[in-house]
Short mmCIF file of C-alpha atoms in Angstrom, two decimals:
data_model
loop_
_atom_site.label_atom_id
_atom_site.label_comp_id
_atom_site.label_asym_id
_atom_site.label_seq_id
_atom_site.Cartn_x
_atom_site.Cartn_y
_atom_site.Cartn_z
CA MET A 1 -1.66 18.50 24.62
CA LYS A 2 -0.75 22.18 23.83
CA LYS A 3 2.80 21.50 24.75
CA ILE A 4 2.87 18.74 22.03
CA ILE A 5 1.31 20.89 19.36
CA ARG A 6 4.00 23.62 19.83
CA PHE A 7 6.61 21.26 18.48
CA GLY A 8 4.84 21.58 15.08
CA SER A 9 6.15 19.34 12.37
CA PHE A 10 8.90 17.80 14.76
CA VAL A 11 6.39 16.22 16.94
CA LEU A 12 6.22 12.87 15.55
CA LEU A 13 10.11 12.81 15.27
CA LEU A 14 10.20 13.85 19.04
CA PHE A 15 8.06 10.87 19.89
CA THR A 16 10.34 8.57 17.80
CA SER A 17 13.49 9.67 19.40
CA LEU A 18 12.04 9.20 23.02
CA ALA A 19 10.60 5.77 22.16
CA SER A 20 14.01 4.00 22.94
CA ALA A 21 14.07 5.67 26.35
CA TYR A 22 10.60 4.48 27.05
CA ALA A 23 11.36 0.91 25.65
CA ALA A 24 12.22 -0.69 28.99
CA ALA A 25 8.63 -0.09 30.33
CA ALA A 26 6.83 -0.80 27.01
CA TYR A 27 5.83 -4.00 25.30
CA ASP A 28 7.85 -4.61 22.19
CA MET A 29 6.25 -5.08 18.75
CA GLY A 30 7.50 -4.81 15.12
CA ILE A 31 6.16 -3.42 11.83
CA VAL A 32 7.73 -4.58 8.47
CA THR A 33 7.49 -1.80 5.82
CA GLY A 34 9.49 -1.24 2.69
CA GLY A 35 12.67 0.26 1.27
CA LYS A 36 14.75 2.65 3.44
CA THR A 37 13.83 5.51 1.22
CA GLY A 38 10.14 4.58 0.34
CA THR A 39 6.87 5.63 1.58
CA TYR A 40 6.03 2.53 3.52
CA ILE A 41 8.85 2.99 6.00
CA GLN A 42 7.89 6.72 6.60
CA ILE A 43 4.30 5.51 7.41
CA GLY A 44 5.78 2.94 9.90
CA LYS A 45 7.80 5.39 11.47
CA ASN A 46 4.80 7.78 11.92
CA ILE A 47 2.88 5.04 13.61
CA GLN A 48 5.96 4.29 15.72
CA GLY A 49 6.07 7.95 16.92
CA LEU A 50 2.35 7.93 17.60
CA LEU A 51 2.81 5.04 20.21
CA TYR A 52 5.26 6.67 22.47
CA GLY A 53 3.79 6.86 25.95
CA HIS A 54 1.19 4.02 25.36
CA ASP A 55 3.09 1.03 26.65
CA ILE A 56 4.04 -0.09 23.23
CA ASN A 57 7.55 0.18 21.68
CA LEU A 58 7.16 -0.43 17.81
CA ASP A 59 10.37 -1.40 15.93
CA VAL A 60 10.20 -0.35 12.23
CA HIS A 61 11.88 -3.02 9.90
CA PRO A 62 12.73 -2.38 6.12
CA SER A 63 12.07 -4.99 3.58
CA THR A 64 12.15 -5.81 -0.07
CA GLY A 65 8.36 -5.61 -0.65
CA SER A 66 4.83 -7.26 -0.03
CA MET A 67 5.84 -10.88 -0.32
CA GLU A 68 8.47 -10.67 2.37
CA ASN A 69 6.06 -8.59 4.59
CA ILE A 70 3.43 -11.33 4.31
CA THR A 71 5.91 -13.98 5.30
CA SER A 72 7.40 -11.87 8.06
CA VAL A 73 3.90 -11.28 9.73
CA LEU A 74 3.13 -14.82 9.55
CA LYS A 75 6.32 -16.42 10.65
CA ARG A 76 8.88 -14.01 11.90
CA LYS A 77 9.32 -13.40 15.54
CA GLY A 78 8.61 -10.06 16.76
CA ILE A 79 6.64 -8.85 13.75
CA GLN A 80 3.04 -8.37 14.30
CA LEU A 81 2.33 -5.63 11.76
CA GLY A 82 3.05 -5.11 8.05
CA ILE A 83 2.29 -2.85 5.05
CA VAL A 84 1.55 -4.80 1.82
CA GLN A 85 -0.31 -4.04 -1.37
CA SER A 86 -4.10 -5.11 -1.58
CA ASP A 87 -3.44 -7.57 -4.44
CA VAL A 88 -0.97 -9.82 -2.57
CA LEU A 89 -3.78 -12.33 -1.70
CA SER A 90 -4.62 -12.81 -5.34
CA TYR A 91 -0.99 -13.18 -6.48
CA ILE A 92 -0.27 -15.93 -3.81
CA GLU A 93 -3.54 -17.72 -4.36
CA ASP A 94 -3.01 -17.74 -8.12
CA SER A 95 0.75 -17.75 -8.67
CA SER A 96 2.33 -19.51 -5.75
CA ASP A 97 3.10 -23.27 -5.40
CA ASP A 98 3.58 -22.89 -1.76
CA GLN A 99 0.45 -24.83 -0.32
CA ASP A 100 1.40 -24.07 3.31
CA MET A 101 1.47 -20.16 2.34
CA LYS A 102 -2.13 -20.45 0.97
CA ARG A 103 -3.21 -22.14 4.16
CA TYR A 104 -1.62 -19.51 6.19
CA LEU A 105 -3.26 -16.58 4.29
CA LYS A 106 -6.52 -17.27 6.20
CA LYS A 107 -4.78 -15.94 9.26
CA ILE A 108 -3.74 -12.65 7.68
CA LYS A 109 -6.19 -9.84 8.60
CA LEU A 110 -6.69 -6.21 7.63
CA ILE A 111 -6.39 -3.36 10.18
CA PHE A 112 -6.90 -0.48 7.95
CA PRO A 113 -6.92 0.21 4.21
CA LEU A 114 -4.31 3.04 3.52
CA TYR A 115 -3.80 4.93 0.36
CA ASN A 116 -3.91 4.25 -3.36
CA GLU A 117 -0.78 3.58 -5.36
CA GLU A 118 -1.34 4.14 -9.22
CA VAL A 119 -0.01 1.55 -11.63
CA HIS A 120 2.36 3.45 -14.02
CA ILE A 121 3.37 1.60 -17.22
CA LEU A 122 5.97 3.86 -18.98
CA ALA A 123 6.60 2.73 -22.50
CA ARG A 124 8.40 3.80 -25.77
CA LYS A 125 6.12 5.38 -28.16
CA PRO A 126 3.96 4.43 -30.09
CA LEU A 127 2.79 1.90 -27.56
CA LYS A 128 -0.44 3.03 -25.99
CA THR A 129 -2.47 0.29 -24.31
CA LEU A 130 -1.95 -2.65 -22.29
CA SER A 131 -2.49 -5.07 -25.10
CA ASP A 132 0.45 -3.57 -26.88
CA LEU A 133 2.80 -5.16 -24.54
CA GLN A 134 2.14 -8.47 -26.16
CA ASN A 135 5.55 -10.09 -27.07
CA LYS A 136 7.47 -7.17 -25.89
CA ARG A 137 10.45 -6.68 -23.41
CA VAL A 138 9.22 -5.36 -20.10
CA ALA A 139 10.75 -4.49 -16.79
CA LEU A 140 8.45 -5.93 -13.91
CA GLY A 141 10.09 -4.68 -10.91
CA ARG A 142 12.53 -6.54 -8.48
CA ASP A 143 11.56 -10.07 -7.61
CA GLY A 144 9.20 -10.04 -4.61
CA SER A 145 8.62 -6.40 -4.75
CA GLY A 146 5.05 -4.84 -4.75
CA THR A 147 5.62 -3.72 -8.39
CA PHE A 148 6.64 -7.24 -9.43
CA LEU A 149 3.46 -8.73 -7.69
CA THR A 150 1.17 -6.28 -9.38
CA SER A 151 2.56 -6.22 -12.84
CA SER A 152 2.83 -10.14 -12.78
CA THR A 153 -0.96 -10.32 -11.67
CA ILE A 154 -2.07 -7.71 -14.37
CA LEU A 155 -0.32 -9.37 -17.28
CA ASN A 156 -1.82 -12.94 -16.16
CA LEU A 157 -5.26 -11.35 -16.00
CA ALA A 158 -4.90 -9.77 -19.42
CA GLU A 159 -3.41 -12.87 -20.83
CA ILE A 160 -0.47 -11.01 -22.26
CA ARG A 161 2.82 -12.93 -23.02
CA LEU A 162 6.15 -11.09 -22.87
CA SER A 163 9.13 -11.90 -25.20
CA ARG A 164 11.37 -11.21 -22.14
CA GLU A 165 11.00 -10.13 -18.44
CA TYR A 166 13.33 -8.02 -16.63
CA LEU A 167 13.36 -8.21 -12.76
CA VAL A 168 15.05 -4.89 -11.87
CA GLY A 169 14.20 -1.84 -9.81
CA GLY A 170 12.69 1.50 -11.00
CA GLU A 171 16.06 3.42 -11.72
CA ALA A 172 17.68 0.37 -13.73
CA ALA A 173 14.47 -0.08 -15.58
CA LEU A 174 14.29 3.57 -16.73
CA GLU A 175 17.97 3.66 -17.75
CA ALA A 176 17.25 0.48 -19.98
CA LEU A 177 13.97 1.96 -21.19
CA LYS A 178 15.76 5.02 -22.34
CA ALA A 179 18.50 3.11 -23.97
CA ASN A 180 15.96 1.13 -25.96
CA ARG A 181 17.08 -2.24 -24.26
CA ILE A 182 13.31 -2.71 -23.19
CA ASP A 183 10.05 -1.52 -24.54
CA ALA A 184 8.20 -0.73 -21.33
CA MET A 185 8.44 -0.77 -17.38
CA PHE A 186 5.90 -1.04 -14.64
CA TYR A 187 6.16 1.02 -11.57
CA VAL A 188 3.56 1.03 -8.75
CA ALA A 189 3.53 4.21 -6.50
CA GLY A 190 1.34 7.18 -5.61
CA SER A 191 1.63 9.76 -8.34
CA PRO A 192 3.50 11.79 -8.90
CA VAL A 193 6.44 9.58 -8.94
CA LYS A 194 9.62 11.44 -8.38
CA LEU A 195 11.54 9.13 -10.61
CA PHE A 196 9.31 10.19 -13.58
CA ARG A 197 8.94 13.72 -12.68
CA ASP A 198 12.68 14.36 -12.31
CA ARG A 199 14.33 12.02 -14.89
CA VAL A 200 11.80 11.63 -17.77
CA HIS A 201 11.62 14.46 -20.44
CA SER A 202 9.71 15.08 -23.65
CA ALA A 203 12.96 14.44 -25.69
CA ASP A 204 13.07 10.75 -24.36
CA GLU A 205 10.04 9.98 -26.41
CA LEU A 206 8.23 8.01 -23.76
CA ASN A 207 4.67 7.92 -22.63
CA LEU A 208 2.35 6.36 -20.07
CA ILE A 209 0.03 3.61 -21.48
CA GLU A 210 -3.59 2.95 -20.53
CA ILE A 211 -4.91 0.01 -18.63
CA ASP A 212 -8.08 -0.83 -20.32
CA ASP A 213 -8.56 -4.52 -19.75
CA LYS A 214 -11.95 -5.66 -18.29
CA ALA A 215 -10.44 -8.56 -16.25
CA VAL A 216 -7.76 -6.19 -14.67
CA LYS A 217 -10.45 -3.74 -13.79
CA GLU A 218 -12.42 -6.16 -12.05
CA LEU A 219 -9.75 -6.74 -9.34
CA TYR A 220 -8.21 -3.33 -9.23
CA SER A 221 -9.84 0.04 -8.73
CA GLU A 222 -9.95 2.37 -11.75
CA SER A 223 -7.88 5.34 -11.43
CA ARG A 224 -6.78 8.40 -13.38
CA ILE A 225 -3.47 10.10 -13.73
CA SER A 226 -4.37 13.70 -14.70
CA ARG A 227 -2.59 15.38 -17.67
CA GLY A 228 0.12 17.53 -16.44
CA THR A 229 0.99 15.46 -13.61
CA TYR A 230 4.25 15.06 -15.30
CA ALA A 231 5.41 17.91 -17.53
CA TRP A 232 5.67 15.67 -20.43
CA GLN A 233 2.18 14.19 -20.01
CA LYS A 234 -0.07 15.84 -22.35
CA GLN A 235 -3.44 13.82 -22.02
CA ASP A 236 -5.40 12.36 -18.94
CA LEU A 237 -4.66 8.62 -18.53
CA ASN A 238 -6.98 5.83 -17.30
CA THR A 239 -5.22 3.28 -15.35
CA VAL A 240 -5.77 1.30 -12.09
CA SER A 241 -4.59 1.41 -8.53
CA VAL A 242 -3.77 -0.78 -5.75
CA LYS A 243 -4.36 -0.06 -2.11
CA ALA A 244 -1.56 -0.09 0.48
CA MET A 245 -2.78 -2.14 3.53
CA LEU A 246 -1.83 -2.25 7.13
CA ILE A 247 -2.24 -5.99 8.13
CA THR A 248 -1.68 -8.24 11.08
CA TYR A 249 -1.86 -11.91 12.05
CA ASP A 250 -5.24 -13.27 13.51
CA TYR A 251 -3.93 -13.17 16.99
CA GLN A 252 -5.93 -13.83 20.25
CA HIS A 253 -5.51 -12.96 23.84
CA ALA A 254 -2.54 -10.42 24.63
CA ASN A 255 -1.71 -9.26 21.10
CA CYS A 256 -5.38 -8.97 20.15
CA LYS A 257 -5.65 -6.17 22.57
CA ARG A 258 -2.35 -4.44 21.72
CA VAL A 259 -3.06 -4.52 17.99
CA ALA A 260 -6.38 -3.13 18.70
CA ASP A 261 -4.79 -0.48 20.96
CA ILE A 262 -2.49 0.54 18.00
CA ALA A 263 -5.56 0.62 15.62
CA GLU A 264 -7.36 2.86 18.00
CA LEU A 265 -4.56 5.40 18.41
CA ILE A 266 -4.26 5.60 14.63
CA TYR A 267 -8.01 6.13 14.26
CA LYS A 268 -8.28 8.74 16.95
CA ASN A 269 -5.18 10.66 16.00
CA LYS A 270 -5.45 10.67 12.19
CA PRO A 271 -5.40 14.61 12.09
CA LEU A 272 -2.08 14.49 13.98
CA LEU A 273 -0.69 11.96 11.34
CA GLU A 274 -2.20 14.28 8.41
CA ASN A 275 -0.50 17.30 9.78
CA TYR A 276 2.81 16.17 11.01
CA GLY A 277 3.22 12.78 9.24
CA HIS A 278 3.90 11.60 5.71
CA THR A 279 1.70 13.69 3.09
CA LYS A 280 0.15 10.25 2.08
CA TRP A 281 -1.84 10.28 5.33
CA LYS A 282 -4.05 13.15 3.80
CA ASP A 283 -5.22 10.37 1.30
CA VAL A 284 -6.10 7.77 3.73
CA ASP A 285 -9.75 6.91 4.62
CA LEU A 286 -9.81 4.51 7.56
CA ASN A 287 -13.45 3.83 7.09
CA ALA A 288 -13.26 2.91 3.38
CA SER A 289 -14.70 -0.20 2.07
CA LEU A 290 -12.49 -3.20 2.22
CA PRO A 291 -10.64 -4.39 -0.99
CA LYS A 292 -11.94 -7.65 -2.41
CA LYS A 293 -10.75 -10.72 -0.30
CA TRP A 294 -9.76 -8.86 2.73
CA GLN A 295 -11.44 -9.40 6.13
CA ARG A 296 -11.12 -6.80 8.93
CA TYR A 297 -9.30 -8.10 12.07
CA SER A 298 -12.17 -8.85 14.54
CA CYS A 299 -10.09 -7.36 17.40
CA VAL A 300 -9.99 -4.04 15.54
CA ARG A 301 -13.59 -4.19 14.25
CA ASP A 302 -14.84 -4.82 17.76
CA ARG A 303 -12.81 -2.10 19.46
CA LEU A 304 -13.73 0.53 16.78
CA LYS A 305 -17.28 -0.64 16.17
CA LEU A 306 -16.49 -0.85 12.37
CA GLY A 307 -18.56 -2.64 9.88
CA THR A 308 -17.04 -5.53 7.93
CA PRO A 309 -17.14 -4.52 5.38
CA LEU A 310 -18.43 -0.78 5.43
CA HIS A 311 -20.78 -0.05 2.40
CA PRO A 312 -18.67 2.08 0.09
CA THR A 313 -21.08 5.08 0.60
CA CYS A 314 -21.80 4.77 4.46
CA HIS A 315 -18.59 6.42 5.72
CA LYS A 316 -19.45 9.55 3.52
CA ILE A 317 -22.73 10.27 5.47
CA THR A 318 -22.00 12.99 7.93
CA ASN A 319 -25.03 12.51 10.12
CA PRO A 320 -23.94 9.81 12.75
CA ILE A 321 -27.44 8.27 13.15
CA SER A 322 -28.01 8.13 9.39
CA ARG A 323 -24.40 6.53 9.09
CA LYS A 324 -25.13 3.90 11.75
CA ILE A 325 -28.50 2.95 10.08
CA CYS A 326 -26.64 2.65 6.56
CA SER A 327 -23.91 0.44 8.06
CA SER A 328 -26.57 -1.74 9.90
CA ARG A 329 -28.22 -2.67 6.71
CA GLN A 330 -25.26 -4.47 5.18
#
């Protein structure tokens, strides 16, 4: 172990580069993530590196977003894991006409909740709250992306109707917003968002707007983006957040054990991921309570002796006996 630690921040990259040489002796599995420059794919590569030497060769696949990832885990050969936003189930149940997909969803299970992604709504002044988007021109994200999924769900919950929807990515949306071709844009990502930090300035006369709708806050976790997070942001902002999730299919037999092996390695080596992986690992609580509508994969739950779901406060108890008693009362 001492030899590994000496490689410092290069340890996970080392594991990843050696993984291909080990592939012949390893069982092949796959994880579907996100865009090639996004956080999801980096998280996937960190997990890939962690598995070197443990009989699993994990291929990391990019994707266009949560909807593609759900479909890939359900139907695509060689894909056993995926990263999605926690509201994907609600979106499919409420918005999709695909009845087969709705039935298949019962086979999608949670391995771990990961980190929170704040919902940013950047708008032209003087728009201030979610309700101000009524009859406005709004960019919702690319079709099938996590931002599109979340923005569509939020607008439906708040019963807001737009005059026009734009299905474009973040950079194109920001350009249109600055040019006054749209009134607001959604962007779902952990703050601070590089796009807003680097390319929005006070002179642009833009601001983040508050999400204060009761129905929205019943589905999503309340969150806050503190003033000064962006140089042009002068006040604290109340919003909501969506959880990034590591998911799998409800496998039995061999894949049940292999997914549980992966979960156990992540669970036991989280300090390694925090120190040498993507910075978002520092925000991950693997014992956190489960988001609504999600069920823990039984193979992972049984291997790690995790409650399903864990009480929101049990994991904060440091005394192991007290924590066990707290969990058993659920």
